[in-house]
Short mmCIF file of N, CA and C in Angstrom, two decimals:
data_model
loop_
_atom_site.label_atom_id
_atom_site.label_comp_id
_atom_site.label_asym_id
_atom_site.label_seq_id
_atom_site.Cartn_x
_atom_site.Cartn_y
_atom_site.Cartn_z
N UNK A 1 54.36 66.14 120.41
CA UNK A 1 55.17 67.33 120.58
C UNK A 1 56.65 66.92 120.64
N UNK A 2 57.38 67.77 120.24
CA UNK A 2 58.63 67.22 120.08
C UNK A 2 59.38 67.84 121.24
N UNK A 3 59.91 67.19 121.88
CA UNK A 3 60.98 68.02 123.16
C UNK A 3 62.23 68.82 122.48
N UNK A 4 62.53 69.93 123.13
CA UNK A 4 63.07 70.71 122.71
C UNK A 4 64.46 70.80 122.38
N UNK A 5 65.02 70.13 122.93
CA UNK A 5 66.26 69.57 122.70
C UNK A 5 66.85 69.20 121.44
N UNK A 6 65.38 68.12 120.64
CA UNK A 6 66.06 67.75 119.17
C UNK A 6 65.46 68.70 118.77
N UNK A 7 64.92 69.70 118.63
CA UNK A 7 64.59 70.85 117.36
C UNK A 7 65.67 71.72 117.16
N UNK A 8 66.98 72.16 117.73
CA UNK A 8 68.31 72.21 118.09
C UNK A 8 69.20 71.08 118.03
N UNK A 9 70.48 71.67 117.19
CA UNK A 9 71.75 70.40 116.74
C UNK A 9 72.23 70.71 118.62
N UNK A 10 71.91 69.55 119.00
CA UNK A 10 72.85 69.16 120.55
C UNK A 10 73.47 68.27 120.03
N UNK A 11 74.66 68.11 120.62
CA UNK A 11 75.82 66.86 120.56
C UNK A 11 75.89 66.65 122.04
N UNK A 12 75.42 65.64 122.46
CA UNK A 12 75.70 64.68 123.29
C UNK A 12 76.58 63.76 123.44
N UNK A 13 77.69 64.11 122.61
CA UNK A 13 78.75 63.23 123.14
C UNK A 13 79.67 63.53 124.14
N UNK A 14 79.99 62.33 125.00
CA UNK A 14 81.16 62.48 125.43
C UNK A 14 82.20 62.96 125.83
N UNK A 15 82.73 63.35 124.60
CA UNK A 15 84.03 64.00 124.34
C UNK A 15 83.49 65.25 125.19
N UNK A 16 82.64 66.17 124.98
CA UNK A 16 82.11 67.30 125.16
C UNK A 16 82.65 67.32 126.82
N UNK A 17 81.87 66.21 127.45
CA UNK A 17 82.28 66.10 129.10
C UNK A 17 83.98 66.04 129.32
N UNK A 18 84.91 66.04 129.01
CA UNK A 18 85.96 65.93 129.33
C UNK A 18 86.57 66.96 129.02
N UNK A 19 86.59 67.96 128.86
CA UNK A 19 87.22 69.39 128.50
C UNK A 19 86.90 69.66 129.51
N UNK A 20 88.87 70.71 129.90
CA UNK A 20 88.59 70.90 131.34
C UNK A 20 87.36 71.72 131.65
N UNK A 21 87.13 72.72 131.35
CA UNK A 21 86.20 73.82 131.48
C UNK A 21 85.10 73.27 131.75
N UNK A 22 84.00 72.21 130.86
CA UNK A 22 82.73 71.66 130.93
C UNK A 22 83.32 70.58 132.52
N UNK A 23 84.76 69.84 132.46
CA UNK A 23 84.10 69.13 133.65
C UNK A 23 84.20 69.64 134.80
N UNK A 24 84.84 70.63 135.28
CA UNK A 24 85.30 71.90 136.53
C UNK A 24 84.02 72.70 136.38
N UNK A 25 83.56 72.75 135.33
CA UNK A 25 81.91 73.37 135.60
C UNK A 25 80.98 72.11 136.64
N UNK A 26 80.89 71.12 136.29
CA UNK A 26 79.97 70.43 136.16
C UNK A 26 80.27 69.76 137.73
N UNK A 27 81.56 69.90 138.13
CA UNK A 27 81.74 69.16 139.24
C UNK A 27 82.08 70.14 140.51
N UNK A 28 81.59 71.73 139.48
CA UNK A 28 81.47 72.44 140.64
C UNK A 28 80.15 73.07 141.25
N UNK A 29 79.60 72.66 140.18
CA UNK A 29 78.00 72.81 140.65
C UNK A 29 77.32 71.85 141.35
N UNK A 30 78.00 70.57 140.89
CA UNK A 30 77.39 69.14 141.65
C UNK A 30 78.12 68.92 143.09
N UNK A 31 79.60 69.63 143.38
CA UNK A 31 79.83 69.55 144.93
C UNK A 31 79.78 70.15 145.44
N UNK A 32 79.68 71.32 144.99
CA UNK A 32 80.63 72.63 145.73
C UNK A 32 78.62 73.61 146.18
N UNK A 33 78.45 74.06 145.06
CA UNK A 33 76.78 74.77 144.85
C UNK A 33 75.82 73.94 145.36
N UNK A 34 75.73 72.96 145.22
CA UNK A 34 74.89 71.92 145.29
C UNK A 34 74.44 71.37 147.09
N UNK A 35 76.22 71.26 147.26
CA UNK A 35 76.30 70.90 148.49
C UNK A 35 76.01 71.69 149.49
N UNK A 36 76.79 73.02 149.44
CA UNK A 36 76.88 74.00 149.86
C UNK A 36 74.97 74.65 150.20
N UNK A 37 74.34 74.70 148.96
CA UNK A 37 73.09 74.96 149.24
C UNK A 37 71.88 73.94 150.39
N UNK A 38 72.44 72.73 149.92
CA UNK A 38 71.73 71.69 150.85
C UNK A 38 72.34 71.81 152.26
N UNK A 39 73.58 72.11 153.06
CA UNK A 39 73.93 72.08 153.96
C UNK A 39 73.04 73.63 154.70
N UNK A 40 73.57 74.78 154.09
CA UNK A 40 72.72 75.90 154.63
C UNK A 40 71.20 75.71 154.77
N UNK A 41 70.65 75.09 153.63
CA UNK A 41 69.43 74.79 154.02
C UNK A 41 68.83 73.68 155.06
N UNK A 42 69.89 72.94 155.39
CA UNK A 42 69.09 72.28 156.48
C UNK A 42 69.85 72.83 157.94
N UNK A 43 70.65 73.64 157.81
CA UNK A 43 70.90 74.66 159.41
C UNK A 43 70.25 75.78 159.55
N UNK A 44 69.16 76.58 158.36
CA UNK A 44 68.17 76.64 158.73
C UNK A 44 66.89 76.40 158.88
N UNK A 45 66.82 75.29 158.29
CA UNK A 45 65.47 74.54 158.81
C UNK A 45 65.80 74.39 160.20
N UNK A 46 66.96 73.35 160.68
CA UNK A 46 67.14 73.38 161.99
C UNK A 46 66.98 74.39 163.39
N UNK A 47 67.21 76.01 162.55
CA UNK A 47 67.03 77.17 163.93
C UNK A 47 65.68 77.49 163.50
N UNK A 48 65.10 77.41 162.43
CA UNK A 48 63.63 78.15 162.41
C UNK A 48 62.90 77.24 162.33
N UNK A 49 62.67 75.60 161.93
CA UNK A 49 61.73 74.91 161.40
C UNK A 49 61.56 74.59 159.79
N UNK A 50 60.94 73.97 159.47
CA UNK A 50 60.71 73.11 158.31
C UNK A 50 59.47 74.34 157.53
N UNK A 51 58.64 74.39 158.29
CA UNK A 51 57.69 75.39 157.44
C UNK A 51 58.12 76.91 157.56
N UNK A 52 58.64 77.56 158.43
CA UNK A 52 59.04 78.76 158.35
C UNK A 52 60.13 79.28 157.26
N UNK A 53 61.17 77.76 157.18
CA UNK A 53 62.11 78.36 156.21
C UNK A 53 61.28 77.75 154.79
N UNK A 54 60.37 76.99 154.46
CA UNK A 54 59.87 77.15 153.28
C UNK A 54 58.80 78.41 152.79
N UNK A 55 58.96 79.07 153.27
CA UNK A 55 58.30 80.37 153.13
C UNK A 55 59.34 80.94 152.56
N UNK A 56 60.67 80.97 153.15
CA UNK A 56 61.76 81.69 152.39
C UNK A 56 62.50 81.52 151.50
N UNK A 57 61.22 80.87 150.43
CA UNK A 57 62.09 79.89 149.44
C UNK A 57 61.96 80.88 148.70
N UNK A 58 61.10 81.68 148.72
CA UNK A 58 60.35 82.92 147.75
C UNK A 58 61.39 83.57 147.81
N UNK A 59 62.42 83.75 148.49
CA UNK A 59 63.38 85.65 148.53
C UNK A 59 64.24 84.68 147.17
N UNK A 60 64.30 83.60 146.67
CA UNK A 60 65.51 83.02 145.91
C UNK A 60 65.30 84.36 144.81
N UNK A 61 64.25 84.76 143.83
CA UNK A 61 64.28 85.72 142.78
C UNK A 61 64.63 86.93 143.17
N UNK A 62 64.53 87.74 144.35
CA UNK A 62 64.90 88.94 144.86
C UNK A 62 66.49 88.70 144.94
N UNK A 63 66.96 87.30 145.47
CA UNK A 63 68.41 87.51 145.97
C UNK A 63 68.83 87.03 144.35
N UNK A 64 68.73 86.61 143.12
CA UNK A 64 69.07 86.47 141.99
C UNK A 64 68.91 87.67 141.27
N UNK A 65 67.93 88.67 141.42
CA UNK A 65 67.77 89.84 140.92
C UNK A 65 69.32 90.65 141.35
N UNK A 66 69.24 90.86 143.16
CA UNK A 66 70.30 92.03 143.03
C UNK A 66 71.62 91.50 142.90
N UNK A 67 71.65 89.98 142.93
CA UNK A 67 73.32 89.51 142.01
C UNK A 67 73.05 90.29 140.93
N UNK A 68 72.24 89.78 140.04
CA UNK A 68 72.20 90.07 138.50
C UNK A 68 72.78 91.53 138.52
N UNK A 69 72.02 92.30 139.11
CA UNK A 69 72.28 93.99 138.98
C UNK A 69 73.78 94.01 139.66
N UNK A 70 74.83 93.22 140.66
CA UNK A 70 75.96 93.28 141.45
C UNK A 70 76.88 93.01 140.06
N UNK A 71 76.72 91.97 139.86
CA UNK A 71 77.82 91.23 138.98
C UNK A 71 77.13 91.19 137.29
N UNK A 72 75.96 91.31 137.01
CA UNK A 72 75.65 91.89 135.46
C UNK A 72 75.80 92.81 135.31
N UNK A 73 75.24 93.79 136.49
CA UNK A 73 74.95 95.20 135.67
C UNK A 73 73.88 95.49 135.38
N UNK A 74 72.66 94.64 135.87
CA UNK A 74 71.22 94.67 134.73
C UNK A 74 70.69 95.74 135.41
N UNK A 75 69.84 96.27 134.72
CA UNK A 75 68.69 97.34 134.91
C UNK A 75 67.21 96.77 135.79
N UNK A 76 67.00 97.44 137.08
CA UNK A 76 65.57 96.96 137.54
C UNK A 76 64.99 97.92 137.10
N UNK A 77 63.70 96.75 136.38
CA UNK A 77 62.84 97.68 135.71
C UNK A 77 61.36 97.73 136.79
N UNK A 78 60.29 98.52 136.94
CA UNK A 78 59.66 98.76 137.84
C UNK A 78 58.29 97.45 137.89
N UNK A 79 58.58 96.40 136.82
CA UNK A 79 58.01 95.37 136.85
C UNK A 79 58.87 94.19 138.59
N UNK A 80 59.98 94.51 137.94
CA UNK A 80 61.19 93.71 138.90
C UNK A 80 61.03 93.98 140.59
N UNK A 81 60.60 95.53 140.61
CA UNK A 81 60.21 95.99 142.14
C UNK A 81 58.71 96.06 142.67
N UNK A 82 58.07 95.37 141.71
CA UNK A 82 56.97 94.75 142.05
C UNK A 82 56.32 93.82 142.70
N UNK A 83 56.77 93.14 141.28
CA UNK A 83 57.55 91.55 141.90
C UNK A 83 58.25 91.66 143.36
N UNK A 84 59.40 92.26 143.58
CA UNK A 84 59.85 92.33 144.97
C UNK A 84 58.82 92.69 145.47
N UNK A 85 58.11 93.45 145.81
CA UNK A 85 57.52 93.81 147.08
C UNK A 85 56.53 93.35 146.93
N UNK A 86 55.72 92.46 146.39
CA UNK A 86 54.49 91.67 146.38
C UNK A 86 55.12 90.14 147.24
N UNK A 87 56.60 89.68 146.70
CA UNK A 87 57.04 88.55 146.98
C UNK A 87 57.47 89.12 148.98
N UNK A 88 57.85 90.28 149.45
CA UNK A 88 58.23 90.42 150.22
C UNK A 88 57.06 90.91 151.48
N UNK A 89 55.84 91.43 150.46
CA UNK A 89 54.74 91.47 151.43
C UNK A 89 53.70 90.21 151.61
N UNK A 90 53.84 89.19 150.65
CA UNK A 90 53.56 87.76 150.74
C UNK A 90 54.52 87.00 151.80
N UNK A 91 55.70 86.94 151.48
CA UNK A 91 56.44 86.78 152.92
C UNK A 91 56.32 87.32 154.51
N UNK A 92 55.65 88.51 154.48
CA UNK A 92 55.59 89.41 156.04
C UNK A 92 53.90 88.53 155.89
N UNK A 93 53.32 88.65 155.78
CA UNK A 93 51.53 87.93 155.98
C UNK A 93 52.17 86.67 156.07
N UNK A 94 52.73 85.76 155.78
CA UNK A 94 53.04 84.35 155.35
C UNK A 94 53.17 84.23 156.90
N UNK A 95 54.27 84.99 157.49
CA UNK A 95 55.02 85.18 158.78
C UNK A 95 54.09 85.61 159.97
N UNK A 96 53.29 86.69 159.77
CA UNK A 96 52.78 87.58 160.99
C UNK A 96 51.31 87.50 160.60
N UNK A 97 50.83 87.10 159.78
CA UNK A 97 49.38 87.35 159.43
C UNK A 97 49.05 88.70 159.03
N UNK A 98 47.78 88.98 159.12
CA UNK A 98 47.59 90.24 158.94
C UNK A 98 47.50 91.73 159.54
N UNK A 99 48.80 91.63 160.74
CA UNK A 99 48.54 92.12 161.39
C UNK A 99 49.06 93.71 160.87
N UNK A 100 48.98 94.63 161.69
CA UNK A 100 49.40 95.92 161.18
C UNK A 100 50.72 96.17 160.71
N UNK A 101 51.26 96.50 159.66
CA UNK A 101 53.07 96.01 159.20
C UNK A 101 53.83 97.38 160.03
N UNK A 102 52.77 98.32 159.78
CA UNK A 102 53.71 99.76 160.34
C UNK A 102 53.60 100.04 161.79
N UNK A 103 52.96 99.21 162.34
CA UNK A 103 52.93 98.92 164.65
C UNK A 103 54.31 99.45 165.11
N UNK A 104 55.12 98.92 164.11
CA UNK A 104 56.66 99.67 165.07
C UNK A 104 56.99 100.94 164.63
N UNK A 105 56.63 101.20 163.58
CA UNK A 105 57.17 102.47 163.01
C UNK A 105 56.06 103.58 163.62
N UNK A 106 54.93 103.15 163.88
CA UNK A 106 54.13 104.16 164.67
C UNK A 106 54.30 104.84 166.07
N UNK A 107 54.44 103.71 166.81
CA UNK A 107 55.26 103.16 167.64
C UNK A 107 56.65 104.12 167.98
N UNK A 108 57.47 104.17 166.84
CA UNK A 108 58.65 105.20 166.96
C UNK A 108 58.05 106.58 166.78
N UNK A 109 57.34 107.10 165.73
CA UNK A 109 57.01 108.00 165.57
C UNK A 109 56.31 109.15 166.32
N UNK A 110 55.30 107.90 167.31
CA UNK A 110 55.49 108.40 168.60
C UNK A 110 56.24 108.84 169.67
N UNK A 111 56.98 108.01 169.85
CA UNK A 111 58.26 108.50 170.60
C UNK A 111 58.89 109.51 170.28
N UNK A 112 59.16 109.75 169.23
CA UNK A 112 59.71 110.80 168.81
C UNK A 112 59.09 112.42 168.59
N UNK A 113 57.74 112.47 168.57
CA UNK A 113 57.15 113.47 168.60
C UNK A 113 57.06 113.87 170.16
N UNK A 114 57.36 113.04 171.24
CA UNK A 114 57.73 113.57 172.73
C UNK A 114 58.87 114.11 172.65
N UNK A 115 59.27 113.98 172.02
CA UNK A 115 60.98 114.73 172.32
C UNK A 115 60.90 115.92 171.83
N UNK A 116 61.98 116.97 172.77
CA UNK A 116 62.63 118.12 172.15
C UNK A 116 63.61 117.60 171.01
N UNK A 117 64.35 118.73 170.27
CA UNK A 117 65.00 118.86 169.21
C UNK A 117 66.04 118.17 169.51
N UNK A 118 66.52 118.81 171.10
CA UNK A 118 68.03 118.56 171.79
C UNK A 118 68.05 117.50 172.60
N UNK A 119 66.82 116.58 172.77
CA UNK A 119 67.05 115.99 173.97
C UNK A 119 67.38 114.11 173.25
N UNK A 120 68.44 113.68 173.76
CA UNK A 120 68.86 112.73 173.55
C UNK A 120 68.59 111.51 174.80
N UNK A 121 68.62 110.22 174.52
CA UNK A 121 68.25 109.17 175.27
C UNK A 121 69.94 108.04 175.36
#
């Protein structure tokens, strides 16, 4: 099989790396993104743990989705909010097991059916 690279004219030279643009790209993803991501990620491993924050490796496509739609413009299509909420109800079980997801919202709903219209807390 041929890797994909040579079935496409790439130029690998050199020269290519030294234009400002390619090397201010390249040395801003390797200090700046790079770094930046490895530092946040190990201050929260540090407040939650090692396995809790690898569970939240999953939100990376949800939080790339609503850039995309912030700063593209793109369209979520109802495949995209699927995906979200399968990735986000795999995350709540990942977290709590299987326990009841709507306990608090019942919970309120109760509360709130004791009340008058007017009566405030």
């Amino acid at each position: 099989m041929i890797p994909l690279m040579f079935m496409f004219k790439v130029d690998l030279s050199l020269e290519k790396l030294i234009i400002p643009s390619v090397l201010f790209n390249i040395l801003f993803l390797s200090l700046i993104a790079s770094a930046l991501c490895f530092i946040t990620w190990n201050i929260g491993v540090s407040f939650i743990g090692a396995i809790k924050a690898s569970n939240y490796i999953y939100i990376v496509p949800i939080i790339t989705t609503v850039t995309s739609v912030i700063v593209l413009k793109e369209s979520v299509t109802n495949i995209v909010l699927l995906g979200a909420i399968l990735i986000l109800l795999g995350l709540y079980i990942s977290q709590n097991g299987f326990k009841n997801p709507f306990k608090y919202l019942t919970l309120i709903i109760k509360k709130l059916k004791g009340r008058t219209m007017y009566e405030t807390k």
